[in-house]
Structures are given as C-alpha cells and as structure tokens.
Amino acid sequence: MLKVLFLCTENACRSQMAEGLVNHDLAGQVQAWSAGVRPSRVNPRAVQVMAELGIDISRHRSKSVAELAGEQFDLVITVCDQAQQQCPIFPGQTEVMHLGFPDPGKAAGTEAEILGVFRRVRDEMRDQLASLLRQKSGVKS
C-alpha cells in the first residue's frame, strides 16, 4: 500500500482535506497522513466542506511533521509553497513532490464566497490527487 504524507504550513486546511479525500477515495490502496511545519488547528470550514461529501474530518487534529518522524512514507506531497521551502529531509526512498493549491483559509468575502473557495480547492485537490495517486500506486480508475 502506498503511504503518503501531505505537508502544509499549518496543517489546517489543504493538507487536512487531502488526507481525508485520499483515505476516503482510495481506501485500501493508499494510506494518507497530514502534518504541518508550523501546526495550528483544523479550520472548521474545511471540516464543513468535507462533510458535504460525506467525509468526516471532525476528529482530525493539526500535527507537527516532527510527530511523524518514525513513519516511513513512499511519497511526501507539499500542498503549499511555504511548506515546499521548509520541507524537511525524509530518509530512504521517499519521493518528495510539490502540488501547490491556493490557501482557502485566506479567502475573504461573505461566508458563502469563502465556502465557495474551500469547495473549489477541495474539488481541485480531489481531481488531481486521485489521478496522481492511482498512477503512483498502479491502481486503475
């Protein structure tokens, strides 16, 4: 099974949504974790837009990448530019790649507009990650 870590700055939105999406959509084929280089808290809007898809990340917590130091990952994906710049070195054969997504946590406007940004980022991540990880794990769609 392919083991993937999604790394973001705060482990609040993008990496949390990526972990939830992959563990839901590719269950049994890919196992995902998420962490941050400077963890904070899971954004409630991320929890809300994931629940709209029937994916519950309400029990997720923001974690430091240091908490996962003992884990071996096949693939580390940075999902924000700052995490890419601060990405620690991973031992062994770990592949590190960057797939940048806009930070929905920085969205402004009405609540509906902000949630719209969260949904767009979630859906873009779902499309890109499913295709990439099916290819990496050899799983047919």
PDB file of C-alpha atoms in Angstrom:
ATOM      1  CA  MET A   1       0.000   0.000   0.000  1.00  0.00           C
ATOM      2  CA  LEU A   2       1.310   3.452  -0.928  1.00  0.00           C
ATOM      3  CA  LYS A   3       1.948   5.639   2.141  1.00  0.00           C
ATOM      4  CA  VAL A   4       1.583   9.392   1.531  1.00  0.00           C
ATOM      5  CA  LEU A   5       2.157  12.424   3.733  1.00  0.00           C
ATOM      6  CA  PHE A   6       0.535  15.744   2.847  1.00  0.00           C
ATOM      7  CA  LEU A   7       2.562  18.612   4.224  1.00  0.00           C
ATOM      8  CA  CYS A   8       1.329  22.178   4.626  1.00  0.00           C
ATOM      9  CA  THR A   9       2.364  25.116   6.772  1.00  0.00           C
ATOM     10  CA  GLU A  10      -0.314  24.952   9.479  1.00  0.00           C
ATOM     11  CA  ASN A  11      -1.984  21.593   8.771  1.00  0.00           C
ATOM     12  CA  ALA A  12      -5.280  23.473   8.978  1.00  0.00           C
ATOM     13  CA  CYS A  13      -6.998  23.267   5.565  1.00  0.00           C
ATOM     14  CA  ARG A  14      -5.358  21.840   2.444  1.00  0.00           C
ATOM     15  CA  SER A  15      -3.349  19.013   3.971  1.00  0.00           C
ATOM     16  CA  GLN A  16      -6.280  18.018   6.192  1.00  0.00           C
ATOM     17  CA  MET A  17      -8.665  17.915   3.225  1.00  0.00           C
ATOM     18  CA  ALA A  18      -6.118  15.966   1.155  1.00  0.00           C
ATOM     19  CA  GLU A  19      -5.714  13.369   3.910  1.00  0.00           C
ATOM     20  CA  GLY A  20      -9.482  12.964   4.215  1.00  0.00           C
ATOM     21  CA  LEU A  21     -10.049  12.752   0.472  1.00  0.00           C
ATOM     22  CA  VAL A  22      -7.343  10.160  -0.150  1.00  0.00           C
ATOM     23  CA  ASN A  23      -8.257   7.981   2.826  1.00  0.00           C
ATOM     24  CA  HIS A  24     -11.872   8.036   1.631  1.00  0.00           C
ATOM     25  CA  ASP A  25     -11.471   7.793  -2.145  1.00  0.00           C
ATOM     26  CA  LEU A  26      -8.502   5.402  -2.247  1.00  0.00           C
ATOM     27  CA  ALA A  27      -9.127   3.388   0.924  1.00  0.00           C
ATOM     28  CA  GLY A  28      -7.279   0.090   0.846  1.00  0.00           C
ATOM     29  CA  GLN A  29      -4.937   1.316  -1.899  1.00  0.00           C
ATOM     30  CA  VAL A  30      -3.307   4.420  -0.462  1.00  0.00           C
ATOM     31  CA  GLN A  31      -2.880   5.429   3.171  1.00  0.00           C
ATOM     32  CA  ALA A  32      -2.577   9.157   3.869  1.00  0.00           C
ATOM     33  CA  TRP A  33      -1.414  11.324   6.748  1.00  0.00           C
ATOM     34  CA  SER A  34      -1.078  15.074   7.067  1.00  0.00           C
ATOM     35  CA  ALA A  35       1.144  17.388   9.070  1.00  0.00           C
ATOM     36  CA  GLY A  36       2.384  20.951   9.216  1.00  0.00           C
ATOM     37  CA  VAL A  37       5.717  22.670   9.584  1.00  0.00           C
ATOM     38  CA  ARG A  38       4.010  25.087  11.996  1.00  0.00           C
ATOM     39  CA  PRO A  39       0.754  23.371  13.077  1.00  0.00           C
ATOM     40  CA  SER A  40      -2.212  25.382  14.352  1.00  0.00           C
ATOM     41  CA  ARG A  41      -5.757  23.961  14.346  1.00  0.00           C
ATOM     42  CA  VAL A  42      -8.067  22.361  11.814  1.00  0.00           C
ATOM     43  CA  ASN A  43     -10.171  25.006  10.106  1.00  0.00           C
ATOM     44  CA  PRO A  44     -13.908  24.454  10.781  1.00  0.00           C
ATOM     45  CA  ARG A  45     -14.737  25.372   7.181  1.00  0.00           C
ATOM     46  CA  ALA A  46     -12.517  22.541   5.957  1.00  0.00           C
ATOM     47  CA  VAL A  47     -14.470  20.180   8.215  1.00  0.00           C
ATOM     48  CA  GLN A  48     -17.746  21.592   6.846  1.00  0.00           C
ATOM     49  CA  VAL A  49     -16.944  21.249   3.138  1.00  0.00           C
ATOM     50  CA  MET A  50     -15.575  17.745   3.619  1.00  0.00           C
ATOM     51  CA  ALA A  51     -18.767  16.737   5.467  1.00  0.00           C
ATOM     52  CA  GLU A  52     -20.699  17.834   2.369  1.00  0.00           C
ATOM     53  CA  LEU A  53     -19.024  14.888   0.597  1.00  0.00           C
ATOM     54  CA  GLY A  54     -19.740  12.506   3.462  1.00  0.00           C
ATOM     55  CA  ILE A  55     -16.107  12.624   4.647  1.00  0.00           C
ATOM     56  CA  ASP A  56     -15.717  13.240   8.367  1.00  0.00           C
ATOM     57  CA  ILE A  57     -12.505  15.002   9.376  1.00  0.00           C
ATOM     58  CA  SER A  58     -14.007  16.470  12.545  1.00  0.00           C
ATOM     59  CA  ARG A  59     -11.733  14.329  14.719  1.00  0.00           C
ATOM     60  CA  HIS A  60      -8.570  15.314  12.863  1.00  0.00           C
ATOM     61  CA  ARG A  61      -6.085  17.477  14.706  1.00  0.00           C
ATOM     62  CA  SER A  62      -3.294  19.663  13.457  1.00  0.00           C
ATOM     63  CA  LYS A  63       0.020  17.812  13.820  1.00  0.00           C
ATOM     64  CA  SER A  64       3.670  18.754  13.523  1.00  0.00           C
ATOM     65  CA  VAL A  65       5.728  16.885  10.964  1.00  0.00           C
ATOM     66  CA  ALA A  66       8.043  16.039  13.877  1.00  0.00           C
ATOM     67  CA  GLU A  67       5.270  13.837  15.347  1.00  0.00           C
ATOM     68  CA  LEU A  68       5.571  11.560  12.314  1.00  0.00           C
ATOM     69  CA  ALA A  69       9.362  11.279  12.414  1.00  0.00           C
ATOM     70  CA  GLY A  70       9.239   7.495  12.926  1.00  0.00           C
ATOM     71  CA  GLU A  71       6.957   6.838   9.937  1.00  0.00           C
ATOM     72  CA  GLN A  72       8.308   5.786   6.558  1.00  0.00           C
ATOM     73  CA  PHE A  73       6.491   7.379   3.615  1.00  0.00           C
ATOM     74  CA  ASP A  74       6.665   6.447  -0.036  1.00  0.00           C
ATOM     75  CA  LEU A  75       5.625   9.932  -1.075  1.00  0.00           C
ATOM     76  CA  VAL A  76       5.536  13.357   0.575  1.00  0.00           C
ATOM     77  CA  ILE A  77       3.437  15.996  -1.179  1.00  0.00           C
ATOM     78  CA  THR A  78       3.764  19.610  -0.160  1.00  0.00           C
ATOM     79  CA  VAL A  79       0.492  21.421  -0.883  1.00  0.00           C
ATOM     80  CA  CYS A  80       1.625  24.982  -0.170  1.00  0.00           C
ATOM     81  CA  ASP A  81       4.647  26.976  -1.310  1.00  0.00           C
ATOM     82  CA  GLN A  82       5.899  27.749   2.206  1.00  0.00           C
ATOM     83  CA  ALA A  83       5.866  24.068   3.182  1.00  0.00           C
ATOM     84  CA  GLN A  84       7.769  23.289  -0.009  1.00  0.00           C
ATOM     85  CA  GLN A  85      10.502  25.735   1.032  1.00  0.00           C
ATOM     86  CA  GLN A  86      10.612  24.390   4.611  1.00  0.00           C
ATOM     87  CA  CYS A  87      10.126  20.699   3.828  1.00  0.00           C
ATOM     88  CA  PRO A  88      12.388  18.562   5.993  1.00  0.00           C
ATOM     89  CA  ILE A  89      14.571  15.836   4.545  1.00  0.00           C
ATOM     90  CA  PHE A  90      12.958  12.409   4.545  1.00  0.00           C
ATOM     91  CA  PRO A  91      15.128   9.294   4.790  1.00  0.00           C
ATOM     92  CA  GLY A  92      15.330   6.383   2.412  1.00  0.00           C
ATOM     93  CA  GLN A  93      13.487   6.186  -0.857  1.00  0.00           C
ATOM     94  CA  THR A  94      10.847   8.816  -0.027  1.00  0.00           C
ATOM     95  CA  GLU A  95       9.818  10.786  -3.087  1.00  0.00           C
ATOM     96  CA  VAL A  96       9.036  14.440  -2.367  1.00  0.00           C
ATOM     97  CA  MET A  97       6.919  16.456  -4.770  1.00  0.00           C
ATOM     98  CA  HIS A  98       5.018  19.743  -4.753  1.00  0.00           C
ATOM     99  CA  LEU A  99       1.420  20.316  -5.797  1.00  0.00           C
ATOM    100  CA  GLY A 100       0.509  23.858  -4.811  1.00  0.00           C
ATOM    101  CA  PHE A 101      -3.085  24.797  -4.105  1.00  0.00           C
ATOM    102  CA  PRO A 102      -4.482  28.200  -3.091  1.00  0.00           C
ATOM    103  CA  ASP A 103      -4.978  28.655   0.655  1.00  0.00           C
ATOM    104  CA  PRO A 104      -8.737  28.726   1.284  1.00  0.00           C
ATOM    105  CA  GLY A 105      -8.019  29.859   4.846  1.00  0.00           C
ATOM    106  CA  LYS A 106      -7.018  33.247   3.419  1.00  0.00           C
ATOM    107  CA  ALA A 107     -10.288  33.699   1.487  1.00  0.00           C
ATOM    108  CA  ALA A 108     -12.265  36.861   2.159  1.00  0.00           C
ATOM    109  CA  GLY A 109     -15.815  37.936   1.479  1.00  0.00           C
ATOM    110  CA  THR A 110     -19.181  36.661   2.563  1.00  0.00           C
ATOM    111  CA  GLU A 111     -19.476  33.275   4.242  1.00  0.00           C
ATOM    112  CA  ALA A 112     -20.922  31.871   1.009  1.00  0.00           C
ATOM    113  CA  GLU A 113     -17.971  33.216  -1.002  1.00  0.00           C
ATOM    114  CA  ILE A 114     -15.442  31.825   1.479  1.00  0.00           C
ATOM    115  CA  LEU A 115     -17.099  28.410   1.475  1.00  0.00           C
ATOM    116  CA  GLY A 116     -17.077  28.564  -2.334  1.00  0.00           C
ATOM    117  CA  VAL A 117     -13.281  28.949  -2.243  1.00  0.00           C
ATOM    118  CA  PHE A 118     -12.974  25.984   0.146  1.00  0.00           C
ATOM    119  CA  ARG A 119     -15.136  23.878  -2.190  1.00  0.00           C
ATOM    120  CA  ARG A 120     -13.127  24.828  -5.281  1.00  0.00           C
ATOM    121  CA  VAL A 121      -9.827  23.946  -3.593  1.00  0.00           C
ATOM    122  CA  ARG A 122     -11.305  20.688  -2.229  1.00  0.00           C
ATOM    123  CA  ASP A 123     -12.599  19.668  -5.661  1.00  0.00           C
ATOM    124  CA  GLU A 124      -9.368  20.614  -7.442  1.00  0.00           C
ATOM    125  CA  MET A 125      -7.396  18.583  -4.909  1.00  0.00           C
ATOM    126  CA  ARG A 126      -9.725  15.616  -5.291  1.00  0.00           C
ATOM    127  CA  ASP A 127      -9.306  15.586  -9.060  1.00  0.00           C
ATOM    128  CA  GLN A 128      -5.530  15.993  -9.086  1.00  0.00           C
ATOM    129  CA  LEU A 129      -4.723  13.710  -6.162  1.00  0.00           C
ATOM    130  CA  ALA A 130      -6.936  10.826  -7.245  1.00  0.00           C
ATOM    131  CA  SER A 131      -5.343  10.729 -10.691  1.00  0.00           C
ATOM    132  CA  LEU A 132      -1.778  11.119  -9.423  1.00  0.00           C
ATOM    133  CA  LEU A 133      -2.044   8.579  -6.616  1.00  0.00           C
ATOM    134  CA  ARG A 134      -3.815   5.974  -8.749  1.00  0.00           C
ATOM    135  CA  GLN A 135      -0.933   6.262 -11.182  1.00  0.00           C
ATOM    136  CA  LYS A 136       1.721   6.086  -8.419  1.00  0.00           C
ATOM    137  CA  SER A 137       0.090   3.072  -6.760  1.00  0.00           C
ATOM    138  CA  GLY A 138      -0.697   1.287 -10.017  1.00  0.00           C
ATOM    139  CA  VAL A 139      -4.450   1.336  -9.319  1.00  0.00           C
ATOM    140  CA  LYS A 140      -6.806   1.608 -12.258  1.00  0.00           C
ATOM    141  CA  SER A 141      -9.619   4.148 -12.002  1.00  0.00           C
TER     142      SER A 141
END
